[in-house]
Amino acid sequence: MRPFQLTRTLPEDATGAALRADVLHGLTRAPKSLPPKWFYDARGSELFEEITRLPDYYPTRAEREILADRAADIAAATGAHTLVELGSGSSEKTRLLLDALPTPLTYIPVDVSESALTGAADGLLADHPDLRVHALIADFTRVLELPEAPGPRLVAFLGGTIGNLLPAERAEFLTSVRKLMAPGDSLLIGTDLVKEESVLVRAYDDPTGVTAAFNKNVLDVIDRELDADFDPDDFDHVALWNREEEWIEMRLRARRDVVVKIPELDLVVPFAAGEELRTEISAKFREEGVRAELSAAGFVPGHWWTDAAGRFALSLATAG
Ligand SMILES: C[S@@+](CC[C@H](N)C(=O)[O-])C[C@H]1O[C@@H](n2cnc3c(N)ncnc32)[C@H](O)[C@@H]1O
């Protein structure tokens, strides 16, 4: 089996420094909030995989259905010899693209989770021994430096992860991805679609408590990395539909008055009973909005494919 290359594009303490900055900023403002990337240590990545198998969590199944139907069209339309995947996680659905794209193929998965990257690369290489894998431990919200690889390149951003960015962050992100691309390169983006509130909320609040454990995992990360004393049992998992913004919000709501000490930051954070910490947004989209955001970032929007039930969409755009 060909070994894979693993590159850390962040300086050794970048993750620690960024976590400290985000926690200091997010827990000292009102309302309190944290960016979702801190869910994904090894345990968080495993919990996310469990979420994708929950009966009410339709996005993964819907996106897989579209990829199964359209992988050959995507391969034909892009002619890609390199697949770059941002926020690749387990790369499970990606297998459908890898099977359809021509060989030899270079795969560049990019993720903050080292365990997800190494687990995915090992699994993929066992089934695709000729694949060239160059995994990048990197934060896709920062300026990315991609390794040299043959073009044309297809950049995929699946799972609806783009919905975790606020609208201004999305614009900045898409513009910086556009700058990475050369004429003839393409972008494939998965977006969850606006639908009935009850269906959306059920997808983020399962009765078995897996999503609650995923949500609370960010507290364990802060406890471990910053020596804090969050007790996850002091908080309830909350998922609600923000109708105006058309996004799901995940929050952690204090069950009682709680005072958390974070010695690494020399910080004491009080939560009043009922106070909420926003841990994730997951924006839901409409076709015209996605096309407008792609155009504003300098892409030329092309195909728009949905699953048969119209729950999720894949958009293919070119770099012009
Ligand atoms: C919602 S999961 C989607 C995983 C996979 N793409 C899928 O469709 O199932 C988001 C993935 O993006 C990664 N991630 C989140 N924020 C990130 C960031 N700022 N930079 C790089 N990776 C990030 C997480 O570690 C996780 O693997």
Short mmCIF file of C-alpha atoms and ligand atoms in Angstrom, two decimals:
data_model
loop_
_atom_site.label_atom_id
_atom_site.label_comp_id
_atom_site.label_asym_id
_atom_site.label_seq_id
_atom_site.Cartn_x
_atom_site.Cartn_y
_atom_site.Cartn_z
CA MET A 1 0.00 0.00 0.00
CA ARG A 2 1.34 3.45 -0.94
CA PRO A 3 2.03 5.55 2.19
CA PHE A 4 0.23 8.87 2.39
CA GLN A 5 1.80 12.24 3.08
CA LEU A 6 0.53 14.20 6.06
CA THR A 7 1.34 17.91 6.30
CA ARG A 8 0.56 20.16 9.21
CA THR A 9 0.18 23.64 7.74
CA LEU A 10 -0.42 25.20 11.12
CA PRO A 11 2.48 26.04 13.44
CA GLU A 12 2.75 23.57 16.38
CA ASP A 13 0.84 25.71 18.88
CA ALA A 14 -1.53 27.35 16.38
CA THR A 15 -4.46 25.19 17.48
CA GLY A 16 -3.84 25.93 21.16
CA ALA A 17 -3.42 29.65 20.53
CA ALA A 18 -6.53 29.79 18.34
CA LEU A 19 -8.60 27.85 20.92
CA ARG A 20 -7.49 30.23 23.67
CA ALA A 21 -8.36 33.26 21.53
CA ASP A 22 -11.77 31.85 20.53
CA VAL A 23 -12.68 30.82 24.08
CA LEU A 24 -11.59 34.17 25.53
CA HIS A 25 -13.53 36.09 22.88
CA GLY A 26 -16.57 33.81 22.78
CA LEU A 27 -17.15 33.36 26.51
CA THR A 28 -16.66 37.01 27.49
CA ARG A 29 -19.21 38.44 25.05
CA ALA A 30 -22.99 38.48 25.23
CA PRO A 31 -24.54 36.27 23.97
CA LYS A 32 -21.79 33.68 24.44
CA SER A 33 -20.71 31.67 21.40
CA LEU A 34 -17.94 29.39 20.13
CA PRO A 35 -16.93 28.39 16.58
CA PRO A 36 -17.94 24.81 15.70
CA LYS A 37 -14.46 23.64 14.65
CA TRP A 38 -13.67 22.91 18.33
CA PHE A 39 -16.12 19.97 18.40
CA TYR A 40 -13.78 17.90 16.32
CA ASP A 41 -11.15 16.21 18.46
CA ALA A 42 -10.92 12.42 17.97
CA ARG A 43 -14.06 11.81 20.08
CA GLY A 44 -15.97 14.63 18.35
CA SER A 45 -15.10 13.23 14.92
CA GLU A 46 -16.37 9.80 16.02
CA LEU A 47 -19.57 11.31 17.39
CA PHE A 48 -20.15 13.16 14.13
CA GLU A 49 -19.85 9.86 12.25
CA GLU A 50 -22.48 8.40 14.64
CA ILE A 51 -24.74 11.37 13.88
CA THR A 52 -24.51 10.65 10.15
CA ARG A 53 -26.02 7.19 10.82
CA LEU A 54 -28.99 8.46 12.89
CA PRO A 55 -32.39 7.79 11.29
CA ASP A 56 -33.44 11.47 11.42
CA TYR A 57 -30.11 12.88 10.21
CA TYR A 58 -31.00 12.91 6.50
CA PRO A 59 -28.23 15.22 5.05
CA THR A 60 -25.56 12.51 4.73
CA ARG A 61 -27.92 10.02 3.09
CA ALA A 62 -29.38 12.67 0.77
CA GLU A 63 -25.95 13.89 -0.32
CA ARG A 64 -24.76 10.31 -0.84
CA GLU A 65 -27.80 9.70 -3.07
CA ILE A 66 -26.88 12.69 -5.25
CA LEU A 67 -23.22 11.66 -5.44
CA ALA A 68 -24.20 8.11 -6.42
CA ASP A 69 -26.40 9.50 -9.22
CA ARG A 70 -24.05 12.24 -10.40
CA ALA A 71 -20.44 11.16 -9.77
CA ALA A 72 -19.98 10.21 -13.43
CA ASP A 73 -21.42 13.57 -14.56
CA ILE A 74 -19.12 15.39 -12.12
CA ALA A 75 -16.10 13.48 -13.42
CA ALA A 76 -17.05 14.23 -17.04
CA ALA A 77 -17.78 17.91 -16.39
CA THR A 78 -14.60 18.60 -14.42
CA GLY A 79 -12.04 16.20 -15.95
CA ALA A 80 -10.29 16.53 -12.59
CA HIS A 81 -6.95 14.84 -11.89
CA THR A 82 -6.81 16.20 -8.35
CA LEU A 83 -9.58 16.20 -5.78
CA VAL A 84 -9.15 18.64 -2.89
CA GLU A 85 -11.70 18.11 -0.12
CA LEU A 86 -12.21 20.71 2.60
CA GLY A 87 -13.49 19.43 5.97
CA SER A 88 -13.13 15.89 4.64
CA GLY A 89 -13.81 14.04 7.93
CA SER A 90 -14.13 10.29 7.29
CA SER A 91 -14.14 10.81 3.46
CA GLU A 92 -16.84 8.10 3.29
CA LYS A 93 -19.06 9.71 0.62
CA THR A 94 -15.95 10.86 -1.21
CA ARG A 95 -15.37 7.26 -2.27
CA LEU A 96 -18.16 7.73 -4.83
CA LEU A 97 -16.20 10.58 -6.44
CA LEU A 98 -12.86 8.77 -6.23
CA ASP A 99 -14.39 5.76 -8.01
CA ALA A 100 -15.68 7.98 -10.85
CA LEU A 101 -12.65 10.26 -11.39
CA PRO A 102 -9.88 9.18 -13.81
CA THR A 103 -6.64 7.61 -12.60
CA PRO A 104 -3.97 8.54 -11.70
CA LEU A 105 -5.67 10.71 -9.15
CA THR A 106 -4.32 12.88 -6.34
CA TYR A 107 -6.53 13.33 -3.29
CA ILE A 108 -5.86 16.22 -0.89
CA PRO A 109 -8.14 15.95 2.16
CA VAL A 110 -8.03 19.01 4.44
CA ASP A 111 -9.31 18.88 8.01
CA VAL A 112 -8.56 20.18 11.51
CA SER A 113 -8.99 16.63 12.86
CA GLU A 114 -5.76 14.66 12.50
CA SER A 115 -7.44 11.43 13.63
CA ALA A 116 -10.15 11.80 10.96
CA LEU A 117 -7.51 12.44 8.27
CA THR A 118 -5.29 9.48 9.15
CA GLY A 119 -8.25 7.09 9.61
CA ALA A 120 -9.72 8.15 6.26
CA ALA A 121 -6.40 7.95 4.39
CA ASP A 122 -5.66 4.45 5.71
CA GLY A 123 -9.12 3.22 4.73
CA LEU A 124 -9.03 4.80 1.26
CA LEU A 125 -5.58 3.49 0.41
CA ALA A 126 -6.59 -0.03 1.36
CA ASP A 127 -9.25 0.15 -1.38
CA HIS A 128 -7.48 2.48 -3.85
CA PRO A 129 -3.80 1.48 -3.70
CA ASP A 130 -2.90 3.76 -6.64
CA LEU A 131 -4.40 6.89 -5.13
CA ARG A 132 -1.89 9.63 -4.21
CA VAL A 133 -3.00 11.02 -0.89
CA HIS A 134 -1.56 14.20 0.56
CA ALA A 135 -3.53 15.03 3.70
CA LEU A 136 -3.40 18.52 5.18
CA ILE A 137 -4.06 19.33 8.81
CA ALA A 138 -5.31 22.85 8.29
CA ASP A 139 -8.04 25.33 9.14
CA PHE A 140 -10.03 26.04 5.98
CA THR A 141 -11.13 29.43 7.34
CA ARG A 142 -7.49 30.58 7.13
CA VAL A 143 -5.43 31.11 4.01
CA LEU A 144 -4.68 27.64 2.64
CA GLU A 145 -1.54 26.61 0.85
CA LEU A 146 -2.23 23.55 -1.27
CA PRO A 147 0.55 21.20 -2.37
CA GLU A 148 1.49 21.08 -6.05
CA ALA A 149 -0.81 18.64 -7.86
CA PRO A 150 -1.88 18.06 -11.45
CA GLY A 151 -4.85 20.02 -12.81
CA PRO A 152 -7.61 20.40 -13.45
CA ARG A 153 -8.51 20.34 -9.77
CA LEU A 154 -11.91 19.78 -8.23
CA VAL A 155 -12.39 21.35 -4.79
CA ALA A 156 -15.21 19.63 -2.87
CA PHE A 157 -16.86 20.99 0.26
CA LEU A 158 -19.44 18.42 1.27
CA GLY A 159 -21.74 17.64 4.18
CA GLY A 160 -23.37 21.07 4.29
CA THR A 161 -20.34 22.26 6.31
CA ILE A 162 -20.48 25.62 4.52
CA GLY A 163 -23.67 26.23 6.51
CA ASN A 164 -21.58 26.33 9.71
CA LEU A 165 -20.15 29.67 8.58
CA LEU A 166 -21.96 32.95 9.13
CA PRO A 167 -22.93 34.77 5.89
CA ALA A 168 -19.96 37.21 6.05
CA GLU A 169 -17.58 34.31 6.85
CA ARG A 170 -19.03 32.35 3.90
CA ALA A 171 -18.35 35.24 1.53
CA GLU A 172 -14.78 35.54 2.78
CA PHE A 173 -14.28 31.76 2.63
CA LEU A 174 -15.62 31.41 -0.93
CA THR A 175 -13.50 34.33 -2.11
CA SER A 176 -10.36 32.78 -0.63
CA VAL A 177 -11.19 29.37 -2.17
CA ARG A 178 -11.69 31.10 -5.52
CA LYS A 179 -8.19 32.59 -5.19
CA LEU A 180 -6.74 29.08 -4.78
CA MET A 181 -8.20 28.01 -8.10
CA ALA A 182 -6.93 28.27 -11.67
CA PRO A 183 -9.03 28.56 -14.86
CA GLY A 184 -10.52 25.12 -15.58
CA ASP A 185 -10.75 24.15 -11.88
CA SER A 186 -14.18 23.45 -10.35
CA LEU A 187 -15.92 23.71 -7.01
CA LEU A 188 -18.46 21.16 -5.75
CA ILE A 189 -20.44 22.31 -2.78
CA GLY A 190 -23.06 20.48 -0.67
CA THR A 191 -25.83 22.58 0.86
CA ASP A 192 -28.73 21.49 3.03
CA LEU A 193 -32.00 23.10 1.91
CA VAL A 194 -34.71 25.05 3.74
CA LYS A 195 -37.54 22.70 4.70
CA GLU A 196 -40.17 22.02 7.33
CA GLU A 197 -39.03 23.07 10.81
CA SER A 198 -39.88 19.76 12.52
CA VAL A 199 -37.73 17.79 10.06
CA LEU A 200 -34.82 20.16 10.58
CA VAL A 201 -35.01 20.19 14.37
CA ARG A 202 -35.30 16.38 14.59
CA ALA A 203 -32.07 16.09 12.57
CA TYR A 204 -30.24 18.05 15.28
CA ASP A 205 -31.94 16.69 18.40
CA ASP A 206 -32.10 12.91 18.37
CA PRO A 207 -33.79 10.98 21.18
CA THR A 208 -30.69 8.82 21.76
CA GLY A 209 -28.60 11.83 22.80
CA VAL A 210 -25.78 11.41 20.26
CA THR A 211 -26.10 15.01 19.04
CA ALA A 212 -26.25 16.22 22.65
CA ALA A 213 -22.99 14.35 23.38
CA PHE A 214 -21.43 15.87 20.24
CA ASN A 215 -22.53 19.35 21.32
CA LYS A 216 -21.22 18.92 24.87
CA ASN A 217 -17.92 17.53 23.57
CA VAL A 218 -16.72 21.10 23.07
CA LEU A 219 -16.82 21.51 26.87
CA ASP A 220 -14.61 18.42 27.29
CA VAL A 221 -12.18 19.87 24.74
CA ILE A 222 -11.96 23.15 26.71
CA ASP A 223 -11.58 21.23 30.00
CA ARG A 224 -8.76 19.12 28.60
CA GLU A 225 -6.91 21.77 26.61
CA LEU A 226 -7.34 24.76 28.93
CA ASP A 227 -7.64 22.96 32.28
CA ALA A 228 -11.19 24.33 32.69
CA ASP A 229 -13.81 22.83 35.02
CA PHE A 230 -16.94 22.72 32.83
CA ASP A 231 -19.26 19.91 33.96
CA PRO A 232 -21.18 18.91 30.81
CA ASP A 233 -24.04 17.73 33.07
CA ASP A 234 -24.63 21.38 34.03
CA PHE A 235 -25.85 22.06 30.46
CA ASP A 236 -28.72 20.94 28.24
CA HIS A 237 -28.43 20.47 24.50
CA VAL A 238 -30.75 22.82 22.58
CA ALA A 239 -31.49 22.80 18.82
CA LEU A 240 -33.78 25.45 17.39
CA TRP A 241 -34.77 26.81 14.00
CA ASN A 242 -34.05 30.51 13.49
CA ARG A 243 -36.73 31.29 10.93
CA GLU A 244 -35.46 34.77 10.10
CA GLU A 245 -31.88 33.72 9.42
CA GLU A 246 -32.92 30.32 8.04
CA TRP A 247 -30.42 28.42 10.15
CA ILE A 248 -30.47 25.79 12.87
CA GLU A 249 -28.71 26.86 16.05
CA MET A 250 -27.19 24.43 18.49
CA ARG A 251 -26.79 25.82 21.94
CA LEU A 252 -25.84 24.65 25.44
CA ARG A 253 -28.23 25.97 28.10
CA ALA A 254 -27.09 26.22 31.76
CA ARG A 255 -29.35 24.11 33.99
CA ARG A 256 -28.55 26.30 37.01
CA ASP A 257 -26.23 29.17 37.93
CA VAL A 258 -22.77 27.92 37.00
CA VAL A 259 -19.33 29.44 37.49
CA VAL A 260 -16.60 27.97 35.29
CA LYS A 261 -12.89 28.47 35.95
CA ILE A 262 -10.47 28.46 33.01
CA PRO A 263 -7.03 28.73 34.64
CA GLU A 264 -5.09 28.73 31.33
CA LEU A 265 -6.85 32.00 30.48
CA ASP A 266 -6.95 33.32 34.01
CA LEU A 267 -10.69 33.58 33.43
CA VAL A 268 -13.84 32.94 35.46
CA VAL A 269 -17.03 32.65 33.40
CA PRO A 270 -20.41 32.95 35.08
CA PHE A 271 -23.53 31.43 33.45
CA ALA A 272 -26.93 32.41 34.84
CA ALA A 273 -29.47 29.56 35.00
CA GLY A 274 -31.05 29.33 31.53
CA GLU A 275 -28.23 31.25 29.84
CA GLU A 276 -27.21 29.82 26.48
CA LEU A 277 -23.91 29.36 24.70
CA ARG A 278 -24.25 29.10 20.89
CA THR A 279 -21.97 26.35 19.63
CA GLU A 280 -23.01 25.99 15.97
CA ILE A 281 -25.18 27.41 13.28
CA SER A 282 -26.17 25.24 10.33
CA ALA A 283 -27.57 27.45 7.61
CA LYS A 284 -30.12 26.03 5.18
CA PHE A 285 -30.12 27.29 1.61
CA ARG A 286 -32.23 28.04 -1.46
CA GLU A 287 -30.97 27.69 -5.04
CA GLU A 288 -30.99 31.39 -5.86
CA GLY A 289 -29.04 32.22 -2.70
CA VAL A 290 -26.33 29.64 -3.39
CA ARG A 291 -25.94 30.83 -6.99
CA ALA A 292 -25.72 34.45 -5.87
CA GLU A 293 -23.06 33.68 -3.23
CA LEU A 294 -20.99 31.69 -5.74
CA SER A 295 -21.21 34.48 -8.34
CA ALA A 296 -20.31 37.14 -5.76
CA ALA A 297 -17.11 35.17 -4.97
CA GLY A 298 -16.13 35.06 -8.65
CA PHE A 299 -17.35 31.56 -9.55
CA VAL A 300 -19.52 30.68 -12.52
CA PRO A 301 -22.38 28.58 -11.10
CA GLY A 302 -23.36 25.57 -13.20
CA HIS A 303 -25.19 22.34 -12.30
CA TRP A 304 -27.61 22.22 -9.38
CA TRP A 305 -28.59 18.68 -8.38
CA THR A 306 -30.86 17.61 -5.53
CA ASP A 307 -31.84 14.23 -4.08
CA ALA A 308 -35.21 12.85 -5.18
CA ALA A 309 -36.96 14.26 -2.10
CA GLY A 310 -35.42 17.74 -2.66
CA ARG A 311 -33.81 17.88 0.78
CA PHE A 312 -30.18 18.57 -0.12
CA ALA A 313 -28.31 20.02 -3.12
CA LEU A 314 -24.93 19.70 -4.77
CA SER A 315 -23.77 22.66 -6.86
CA LEU A 316 -20.97 22.54 -9.37
CA ALA A 317 -19.28 25.82 -10.26
CA THR A 318 -16.25 26.69 -12.32
CA ALA A 319 -13.45 29.06 -11.60
CA GLY A 320 -14.26 30.79 -14.87
C1 LIG B 1 -20.01 18.46 9.40
S1 LIG B 1 -18.51 17.55 9.31
C2 LIG B 1 -18.57 16.96 7.62
C3 LIG B 1 -17.62 15.81 7.36
C4 LIG B 1 -17.69 15.26 5.91
N1 LIG B 1 -17.27 16.26 4.94
C5 LIG B 1 -19.09 14.79 5.59
O1 LIG B 1 -19.67 15.31 4.65
O2 LIG B 1 -19.58 13.89 6.28
C6 LIG B 1 -17.34 18.87 9.24
C7 LIG B 1 -15.88 18.45 9.03
O3 LIG B 1 -15.10 19.63 8.84
C8 LIG B 1 -14.01 19.66 9.75
N2 LIG B 1 -13.83 21.07 10.10
C9 LIG B 1 -14.69 21.88 10.78
N3 LIG B 1 -14.23 23.13 10.84
C10 LIG B 1 -13.04 23.12 10.16
C11 LIG B 1 -12.07 24.13 9.84
N4 LIG B 1 -12.25 25.41 10.22
N5 LIG B 1 -10.98 23.78 9.11
C12 LIG B 1 -10.80 22.49 8.69
N6 LIG B 1 -11.68 21.49 8.97
C13 LIG B 1 -12.78 21.81 9.69
C14 LIG B 1 -14.40 18.79 10.92
O4 LIG B 1 -13.27 18.25 11.59
C15 LIG B 1 -15.25 17.73 10.22
O5 LIG B 1 -14.47 16.65 9.77
#
